[in-house]
């Protein structure tokens, strides 16, 4: 089905959307993005994604293309126009183009940022069979740049990581730096040890996941213990459970790391419970 997408102020059929070949998103990966999930036709954690977009733009000294209210309106309109019940809204903002290629940023007074949004329909997103089965991950070196807290479109290495996982018969890769797990290719990583939920603390080493923030809040509210610290892949392989979080997969149990099954090789109770709580609670505040 032909989608309606949003490009720089216009709602257009996807095959009529046009961006300059000089756009810095295309030439330099000079762009940031957000992915917001849709359940029951409503946006999950919109406020968090809007706040992180604001931060990504500020960190890169990139102009804001619109206000938060306008952004919400565009998200809702695309969900409506494309009849999305379950799925995702992808948003990307780039530094735009002043009509040529140059390492120097264009003048922000005269060059407008590019803003693009599109939807992806994913029926069954909340009822994903992978969550019942659990996922397998491999470990790979983390060779990304040092500002992983900014959600940029520089996704070549994470994409290669997914391909390495696929070639190894796994679902995803967890990245390792200085002996410790940073995060998954497109998610935050957790283990459960002595009943405690362990996940790396926030720094520029990882993306500050919006789902991570919500899940940790719900876990604490449910009197579950949370420890924010780095953990090694050996510790993960010996853990009771493991899981990942992201806006598109929510809480996803991990049942095998580098070929080593965790526990009995099925999704653990903490991950299952957190997935349930996250879906229930975030639906209540969906807009
Ligand atoms: N870490 C990385 C590297 C990601 O790409 C993502 C999501 O795309 C996440 C973590 C999870 O972030 P969120 O929960 O905001 O989707």
mmCIF file of C-alpha atoms and ligand atoms in Angstrom:
data_model
loop_
_atom_site.group_PDB
_atom_site.id
_atom_site.type_symbol
_atom_site.label_atom_id
_atom_site.label_comp_id
_atom_site.label_asym_id
_atom_site.label_seq_id
_atom_site.Cartn_x
_atom_site.Cartn_y
_atom_site.Cartn_z
ATOM 1 C CA UNK A 1 0.000 0.000 0.000
ATOM 2 C CA UNK A 2 1.220 3.477 -0.875
ATOM 3 C CA UNK A 3 1.902 5.410 2.327
ATOM 4 C CA UNK A 4 1.444 9.079 2.927
ATOM 5 C CA UNK A 5 4.661 10.527 4.315
ATOM 6 C CA UNK A 6 5.634 13.953 5.635
ATOM 7 C CA UNK A 7 8.420 16.019 4.057
ATOM 8 C CA UNK A 8 9.253 19.582 5.087
ATOM 9 C CA UNK A 9 5.684 20.715 5.710
ATOM 10 C CA UNK A 10 3.836 18.572 3.181
ATOM 11 C CA UNK A 11 1.910 15.298 3.385
ATOM 12 C CA UNK A 12 2.668 13.484 0.122
ATOM 13 C CA UNK A 13 2.473 9.976 -1.372
ATOM 14 C CA UNK A 14 5.744 8.170 -0.575
ATOM 15 C CA UNK A 15 6.797 8.032 -4.235
ATOM 16 C CA UNK A 16 6.513 11.812 -4.535
ATOM 17 C CA UNK A 17 8.684 12.665 -1.516
ATOM 18 C CA UNK A 18 11.842 14.499 -2.592
ATOM 19 C CA UNK A 19 15.058 15.447 -0.744
ATOM 20 C CA UNK A 20 18.107 17.183 -2.245
ATOM 21 C CA UNK A 21 21.119 15.017 -3.138
ATOM 22 C CA UNK A 22 23.146 17.678 -1.248
ATOM 23 C CA UNK A 23 21.252 17.043 1.991
ATOM 24 C CA UNK A 24 23.801 16.603 4.785
ATOM 25 C CA UNK A 25 21.855 13.667 6.125
ATOM 26 C CA UNK A 26 22.632 11.867 2.873
ATOM 27 C CA UNK A 27 26.220 13.126 2.412
ATOM 28 C CA UNK A 28 27.498 13.243 6.017
ATOM 29 C CA UNK A 29 25.025 11.264 8.166
ATOM 30 C CA UNK A 30 24.429 14.715 9.701
ATOM 31 C CA UNK A 31 21.023 13.889 11.066
ATOM 32 C CA UNK A 32 19.161 12.606 14.087
ATOM 33 C CA UNK A 33 16.073 10.462 14.407
ATOM 34 C CA UNK A 34 13.404 9.047 16.697
ATOM 35 C CA UNK A 35 11.196 5.991 16.470
ATOM 36 C CA UNK A 36 7.913 6.100 18.372
ATOM 37 C CA UNK A 37 5.722 3.031 18.602
ATOM 38 C CA UNK A 38 1.981 3.026 18.010
ATOM 39 C CA UNK A 39 -0.370 0.716 19.894
ATOM 40 C CA UNK A 40 -4.133 0.904 19.573
ATOM 41 C CA UNK A 41 -3.621 3.819 17.169
ATOM 42 C CA UNK A 42 -1.885 5.861 19.887
ATOM 43 C CA UNK A 43 1.686 7.031 20.432
ATOM 44 C CA UNK A 44 3.725 5.385 23.190
ATOM 45 C CA UNK A 45 6.167 7.515 25.256
ATOM 46 C CA UNK A 46 5.787 10.488 22.887
ATOM 47 C CA UNK A 47 6.981 12.997 25.516
ATOM 48 C CA UNK A 48 10.214 11.085 26.051
ATOM 49 C CA UNK A 49 10.975 10.844 22.351
ATOM 50 C CA UNK A 50 10.229 14.552 21.852
ATOM 51 C CA UNK A 51 12.549 15.475 24.741
ATOM 52 C CA UNK A 52 15.366 13.280 23.429
ATOM 53 C CA UNK A 53 15.012 14.740 19.919
ATOM 54 C CA UNK A 54 15.336 18.199 21.436
ATOM 55 C CA UNK A 55 18.514 17.116 23.221
ATOM 56 C CA UNK A 56 20.038 15.444 20.127
ATOM 57 C CA UNK A 57 19.423 18.624 18.100
ATOM 58 C CA UNK A 58 20.929 20.855 20.788
ATOM 59 C CA UNK A 59 24.028 18.670 21.205
ATOM 60 C CA UNK A 60 24.690 18.973 17.456
ATOM 61 C CA UNK A 61 23.774 22.666 17.274
ATOM 62 C CA UNK A 62 21.102 21.822 14.724
ATOM 63 C CA UNK A 63 18.065 24.090 14.289
ATOM 64 C CA UNK A 64 14.684 22.763 15.425
ATOM 65 C CA UNK A 65 12.381 22.236 12.464
ATOM 66 C CA UNK A 66 9.121 22.643 14.441
ATOM 67 C CA UNK A 67 7.617 22.888 17.903
ATOM 68 C CA UNK A 68 6.718 19.873 20.041
ATOM 69 C CA UNK A 69 3.007 20.498 19.470
ATOM 70 C CA UNK A 70 3.504 20.598 15.713
ATOM 71 C CA UNK A 71 5.538 17.390 15.926
ATOM 72 C CA UNK A 72 2.740 15.674 17.852
ATOM 73 C CA UNK A 73 0.218 16.872 15.297
ATOM 74 C CA UNK A 74 2.300 15.463 12.404
ATOM 75 C CA UNK A 75 2.719 12.109 14.179
ATOM 76 C CA UNK A 76 -1.018 11.861 14.807
ATOM 77 C CA UNK A 77 -1.949 12.930 11.301
ATOM 78 C CA UNK A 78 0.335 10.290 9.755
ATOM 79 C CA UNK A 79 -1.073 7.598 12.044
ATOM 80 C CA UNK A 80 -4.564 8.672 10.967
ATOM 81 C CA UNK A 81 -3.836 9.004 7.239
ATOM 82 C CA UNK A 82 -2.123 5.611 7.107
ATOM 83 C CA UNK A 83 -4.604 3.839 9.396
ATOM 84 C CA UNK A 84 -1.884 2.601 11.771
ATOM 85 C CA UNK A 85 -3.222 0.481 14.637
ATOM 86 C CA UNK A 86 0.095 -1.121 15.606
ATOM 87 C CA UNK A 87 3.402 0.026 14.217
ATOM 88 C CA UNK A 88 5.969 2.785 14.275
ATOM 89 C CA UNK A 89 6.436 6.409 13.352
ATOM 90 C CA UNK A 90 9.953 7.225 12.138
ATOM 91 C CA UNK A 91 11.123 10.837 12.315
ATOM 92 C CA UNK A 92 14.378 12.200 10.935
ATOM 93 C CA UNK A 93 15.815 15.699 11.066
ATOM 94 C CA UNK A 94 18.962 16.620 9.164
ATOM 95 C CA UNK A 95 20.972 19.802 8.893
ATOM 96 C CA UNK A 96 19.564 20.251 5.404
ATOM 97 C CA UNK A 97 21.487 21.546 2.435
ATOM 98 C CA UNK A 98 22.759 24.843 1.100
ATOM 99 C CA UNK A 99 23.143 23.339 -2.356
ATOM 100 C CA UNK A 100 26.697 21.966 -2.232
ATOM 101 C CA UNK A 101 28.971 19.589 -0.277
ATOM 102 C CA UNK A 102 31.160 21.087 2.433
ATOM 103 C CA UNK A 103 32.492 19.848 5.787
ATOM 104 C CA UNK A 104 31.670 23.233 7.288
ATOM 105 C CA UNK A 105 28.105 23.487 8.581
ATOM 106 C CA UNK A 106 25.847 25.686 6.443
ATOM 107 C CA UNK A 107 24.655 28.962 7.937
ATOM 108 C CA UNK A 108 21.778 28.079 10.250
ATOM 109 C CA UNK A 109 20.108 31.421 9.553
ATOM 110 C CA UNK A 110 19.693 30.639 5.867
ATOM 111 C CA UNK A 111 19.671 26.815 5.696
ATOM 112 C CA UNK A 112 16.570 25.116 7.015
ATOM 113 C CA UNK A 113 16.766 21.653 8.568
ATOM 114 C CA UNK A 114 15.099 18.825 6.659
ATOM 115 C CA UNK A 115 12.310 16.973 8.463
ATOM 116 C CA UNK A 116 10.879 13.697 7.270
ATOM 117 C CA UNK A 117 8.396 11.347 8.929
ATOM 118 C CA UNK A 118 6.895 8.070 7.785
ATOM 119 C CA UNK A 119 4.933 5.235 9.335
ATOM 120 C CA UNK A 120 5.539 1.487 9.373
ATOM 121 C CA UNK A 121 2.513 -0.706 9.952
ATOM 122 C CA UNK A 122 3.371 -3.712 12.146
ATOM 123 C CA UNK A 123 0.282 -5.680 13.082
ATOM 124 C CA UNK A 124 1.031 -7.930 16.067
ATOM 125 C CA UNK A 125 3.837 -5.666 17.360
ATOM 126 C CA UNK A 126 2.801 -6.119 20.995
ATOM 127 C CA UNK A 127 2.142 -9.824 20.566
ATOM 128 C CA UNK A 128 5.524 -10.546 18.965
ATOM 129 C CA UNK A 129 6.235 -14.333 19.036
ATOM 130 C CA UNK A 130 9.954 -13.539 19.582
ATOM 131 C CA UNK A 131 9.032 -12.288 23.055
ATOM 132 C CA UNK A 132 7.587 -15.703 23.919
ATOM 133 C CA UNK A 133 10.476 -17.612 22.377
ATOM 134 C CA UNK A 134 13.265 -15.268 23.513
ATOM 135 C CA UNK A 135 16.116 -14.026 21.366
ATOM 136 C CA UNK A 136 19.712 -15.105 20.805
ATOM 137 C CA UNK A 137 22.558 -12.599 20.842
ATOM 138 C CA UNK A 138 26.235 -12.700 19.972
ATOM 139 C CA UNK A 139 28.894 -10.326 21.307
ATOM 140 C CA UNK A 140 30.907 -8.049 19.021
ATOM 141 C CA UNK A 141 33.402 -5.217 19.583
ATOM 142 C CA UNK A 142 31.893 -1.770 19.996
ATOM 143 C CA UNK A 143 33.751 0.364 17.474
ATOM 144 C CA UNK A 144 31.218 3.213 17.243
ATOM 145 C CA UNK A 145 32.026 6.883 17.858
ATOM 146 C CA UNK A 146 32.091 8.379 21.364
ATOM 147 C CA UNK A 147 28.744 10.233 21.373
ATOM 148 C CA UNK A 148 26.308 7.331 21.404
ATOM 149 C CA UNK A 149 24.005 9.388 23.636
ATOM 150 C CA UNK A 150 23.056 11.388 20.532
ATOM 151 C CA UNK A 151 20.580 9.482 18.363
ATOM 152 C CA UNK A 152 22.264 10.069 15.001
ATOM 153 C CA UNK A 153 21.575 8.287 11.727
ATOM 154 C CA UNK A 154 25.133 6.872 11.657
ATOM 155 C CA UNK A 155 23.851 3.308 11.783
ATOM 156 C CA UNK A 156 26.267 1.465 9.508
ATOM 157 C CA UNK A 157 28.086 -0.397 12.284
ATOM 158 C CA UNK A 158 24.900 -1.389 14.156
ATOM 159 C CA UNK A 159 23.556 -2.565 10.819
ATOM 160 C CA UNK A 160 26.733 -4.608 10.230
ATOM 161 C CA UNK A 161 26.329 -5.978 13.755
ATOM 162 C CA UNK A 162 22.848 -7.255 12.901
ATOM 163 C CA UNK A 163 24.294 -8.920 9.801
ATOM 164 C CA UNK A 164 27.043 -10.566 11.895
ATOM 165 C CA UNK A 165 24.334 -11.834 14.253
ATOM 166 C CA UNK A 166 22.293 -13.129 11.346
ATOM 167 C CA UNK A 167 25.314 -14.925 9.861
ATOM 168 C CA UNK A 168 25.876 -16.585 13.260
ATOM 169 C CA UNK A 169 22.245 -17.746 13.446
ATOM 170 C CA UNK A 170 21.406 -15.189 16.161
ATOM 171 C CA UNK A 171 18.919 -12.318 16.354
ATOM 172 C CA UNK A 172 21.089 -9.465 17.533
ATOM 173 C CA UNK A 173 24.522 -8.431 18.771
ATOM 174 C CA UNK A 174 25.544 -6.912 22.104
ATOM 175 C CA UNK A 175 28.545 -4.636 21.836
ATOM 176 C CA UNK A 176 31.572 -4.821 24.114
ATOM 177 C CA UNK A 177 33.981 -2.043 25.021
ATOM 178 C CA UNK A 178 36.863 -2.413 27.509
ATOM 179 C CA UNK A 179 35.463 -5.785 28.520
ATOM 180 C CA UNK A 180 31.968 -4.509 29.371
ATOM 181 C CA UNK A 181 28.689 -4.618 27.463
ATOM 182 C CA UNK A 182 27.615 -1.201 26.213
ATOM 183 C CA UNK A 183 24.266 -1.996 24.534
ATOM 184 C CA UNK A 184 22.583 -3.928 21.734
ATOM 185 C CA UNK A 185 22.732 -2.756 18.112
ATOM 186 C CA UNK A 186 19.364 -1.022 18.527
ATOM 187 C CA UNK A 187 18.421 -1.565 22.163
ATOM 188 C CA UNK A 188 19.642 -1.284 25.752
ATOM 189 C CA UNK A 189 20.985 -4.414 27.438
ATOM 190 C CA UNK A 190 20.167 -5.898 30.857
ATOM 191 C CA UNK A 191 20.920 -8.949 32.959
ATOM 192 C CA UNK A 192 19.257 -10.287 36.093
ATOM 193 C CA UNK A 193 21.680 -11.334 38.814
ATOM 194 C CA UNK A 194 20.704 -12.483 42.317
ATOM 195 C CA UNK A 195 17.218 -11.211 41.450
ATOM 196 C CA UNK A 196 18.543 -7.695 40.690
ATOM 197 C CA UNK A 197 18.125 -5.970 37.347
ATOM 198 C CA UNK A 198 21.555 -4.808 36.158
ATOM 199 C CA UNK A 199 22.031 -2.344 33.296
ATOM 200 C CA UNK A 200 24.805 0.041 32.311
ATOM 201 C CA UNK A 201 24.475 3.563 33.745
ATOM 202 C CA UNK A 202 23.825 6.571 31.538
ATOM 203 C CA UNK A 203 26.829 8.254 29.893
ATOM 204 C CA UNK A 204 27.938 9.070 26.355
ATOM 205 C CA UNK A 205 28.757 5.322 25.971
ATOM 206 C CA UNK A 206 25.111 4.417 25.308
ATOM 207 C CA UNK A 207 21.877 5.798 23.961
ATOM 208 C CA UNK A 208 19.622 6.984 26.776
ATOM 209 C CA UNK A 209 16.745 4.712 25.861
ATOM 210 C CA UNK A 210 13.256 6.093 26.368
ATOM 211 C CA UNK A 211 12.005 2.559 26.991
ATOM 212 C CA UNK A 212 14.912 2.041 29.425
ATOM 213 C CA UNK A 213 13.823 5.059 31.484
ATOM 214 C CA UNK A 214 10.200 3.873 31.622
ATOM 215 C CA UNK A 215 11.080 0.236 32.366
ATOM 216 C CA UNK A 216 13.457 1.162 35.209
ATOM 217 C CA UNK A 217 10.806 3.457 36.682
ATOM 218 C CA UNK A 218 8.173 0.697 36.528
ATOM 219 C CA UNK A 219 10.632 -1.843 37.965
ATOM 220 C CA UNK A 220 11.389 0.391 40.953
ATOM 221 C CA UNK A 221 7.675 1.082 41.465
ATOM 222 C CA UNK A 222 7.119 -2.690 41.539
ATOM 223 C CA UNK A 223 9.819 -2.960 44.277
ATOM 224 C CA UNK A 224 12.255 -4.703 41.957
ATOM 225 C CA UNK A 225 15.901 -3.906 42.663
ATOM 226 C CA UNK A 226 17.839 -2.068 39.966
ATOM 227 C CA UNK A 227 21.608 -1.660 39.750
ATOM 228 C CA UNK A 228 22.954 0.752 37.129
ATOM 229 C CA UNK A 229 26.499 -0.415 36.416
ATOM 230 C CA UNK A 230 28.584 -1.957 33.661
ATOM 231 C CA UNK A 231 28.665 -5.767 33.356
ATOM 232 C CA UNK A 232 30.902 -8.112 31.405
ATOM 233 C CA UNK A 233 29.756 -10.604 28.805
ATOM 234 C CA UNK A 234 30.982 -13.441 31.084
ATOM 235 C CA UNK A 235 28.731 -12.109 33.839
ATOM 236 C CA UNK A 236 25.873 -11.982 31.329
ATOM 237 C CA UNK A 237 26.432 -15.595 30.244
ATOM 238 C CA UNK A 238 26.245 -16.689 33.892
ATOM 239 C CA UNK A 239 23.182 -14.518 34.651
ATOM 240 C CA UNK A 240 19.760 -15.843 35.618
ATOM 241 C CA UNK A 241 18.176 -13.899 32.777
ATOM 242 C CA UNK A 242 18.887 -11.237 30.210
ATOM 243 C CA UNK A 243 16.754 -8.917 28.136
ATOM 244 C CA UNK A 244 16.835 -5.789 25.993
ATOM 245 C CA UNK A 245 14.555 -2.782 25.648
ATOM 246 C CA UNK A 246 13.653 -0.495 22.760
ATOM 247 C CA UNK A 247 10.694 1.500 21.511
ATOM 248 C CA UNK A 248 9.999 -1.003 18.738
ATOM 249 C CA UNK A 249 10.485 -4.265 20.684
ATOM 250 C CA UNK A 250 9.510 -3.065 24.206
ATOM 251 C CA UNK A 251 11.042 -5.586 26.656
ATOM 252 C CA UNK A 252 12.593 -8.487 24.753
ATOM 253 C CA UNK A 253 13.887 -11.561 26.617
ATOM 254 C CA UNK A 254 17.359 -12.844 25.645
ATOM 255 C CA UNK A 255 17.767 -16.599 26.125
ATOM 256 C CA UNK A 256 21.205 -17.262 24.625
ATOM 257 C CA UNK A 257 24.495 -15.335 24.519
ATOM 258 C CA UNK A 258 27.341 -16.486 22.246
ATOM 259 C CA UNK A 259 25.724 -19.935 22.086
ATOM 260 C CA UNK A 260 25.412 -20.244 25.895
ATOM 261 C CA UNK A 261 21.804 -20.746 27.047
ATOM 262 C CA UNK A 262 20.694 -18.686 30.052
ATOM 263 C CA UNK A 263 18.888 -20.594 32.775
ATOM 264 C CA UNK A 264 16.643 -23.162 31.114
ATOM 265 C CA UNK A 265 16.907 -21.365 27.765
ATOM 266 C CA UNK A 266 13.428 -19.808 27.926
ATOM 267 C CA UNK A 267 12.357 -16.214 28.757
ATOM 268 C CA UNK A 268 12.784 -15.527 32.477
ATOM 269 C CA UNK A 269 10.118 -14.291 34.909
ATOM 270 C CA UNK A 270 11.615 -10.805 35.399
ATOM 271 C CA UNK A 271 11.720 -10.046 31.665
ATOM 272 C CA UNK A 272 8.215 -11.468 31.143
ATOM 273 C CA UNK A 273 6.808 -9.437 34.019
ATOM 274 C CA UNK A 274 8.542 -6.217 32.925
ATOM 275 C CA UNK A 275 7.213 -6.641 29.389
ATOM 276 C CA UNK A 276 3.697 -7.022 30.735
ATOM 277 C CA UNK A 277 4.004 -4.033 33.075
ATOM 278 C CA UNK A 278 5.573 -1.865 30.357
ATOM 279 C CA UNK A 279 2.841 -2.640 27.828
ATOM 280 C CA UNK A 280 0.044 -2.128 30.380
ATOM 281 C CA UNK A 281 1.414 1.079 31.856
ATOM 282 C CA UNK A 282 2.562 2.755 28.657
ATOM 283 C CA UNK A 283 -0.805 2.100 27.011
ATOM 284 C CA UNK A 284 -2.421 4.068 29.849
ATOM 285 C CA UNK A 285 -0.405 7.178 28.952
ATOM 286 C CA UNK A 286 -0.456 6.683 25.164
ATOM 287 C CA UNK A 287 -1.668 9.778 23.272
HETATM 288 N N1 LIG B 1 20.423 1.792 22.065
HETATM 289 C C1 LIG B 1 20.544 1.968 20.738
HETATM 290 C C2 LIG B 1 21.898 1.928 20.125
HETATM 291 C C3 LIG B 1 19.404 2.173 19.939
HETATM 292 O O1 LIG B 1 19.533 2.344 18.612
HETATM 293 C C4 LIG B 1 18.124 2.174 20.554
HETATM 294 C C5 LIG B 1 16.911 2.389 19.762
HETATM 295 O O2 LIG B 1 16.936 2.569 18.580
HETATM 296 C C6 LIG B 1 18.048 1.973 21.939
HETATM 297 C C7 LIG B 1 19.219 1.803 22.664
HETATM 298 C C8 LIG B 1 16.721 1.965 22.646
HETATM 299 O O3 LIG B 1 16.199 3.264 22.760
HETATM 300 P P1 LIG B 1 14.623 3.511 22.855
HETATM 301 O O4 LIG B 1 14.144 2.735 24.035
HETATM 302 O O5 LIG B 1 14.507 4.972 23.059
HETATM 303 O O6 LIG B 1 14.042 3.020 21.577
#
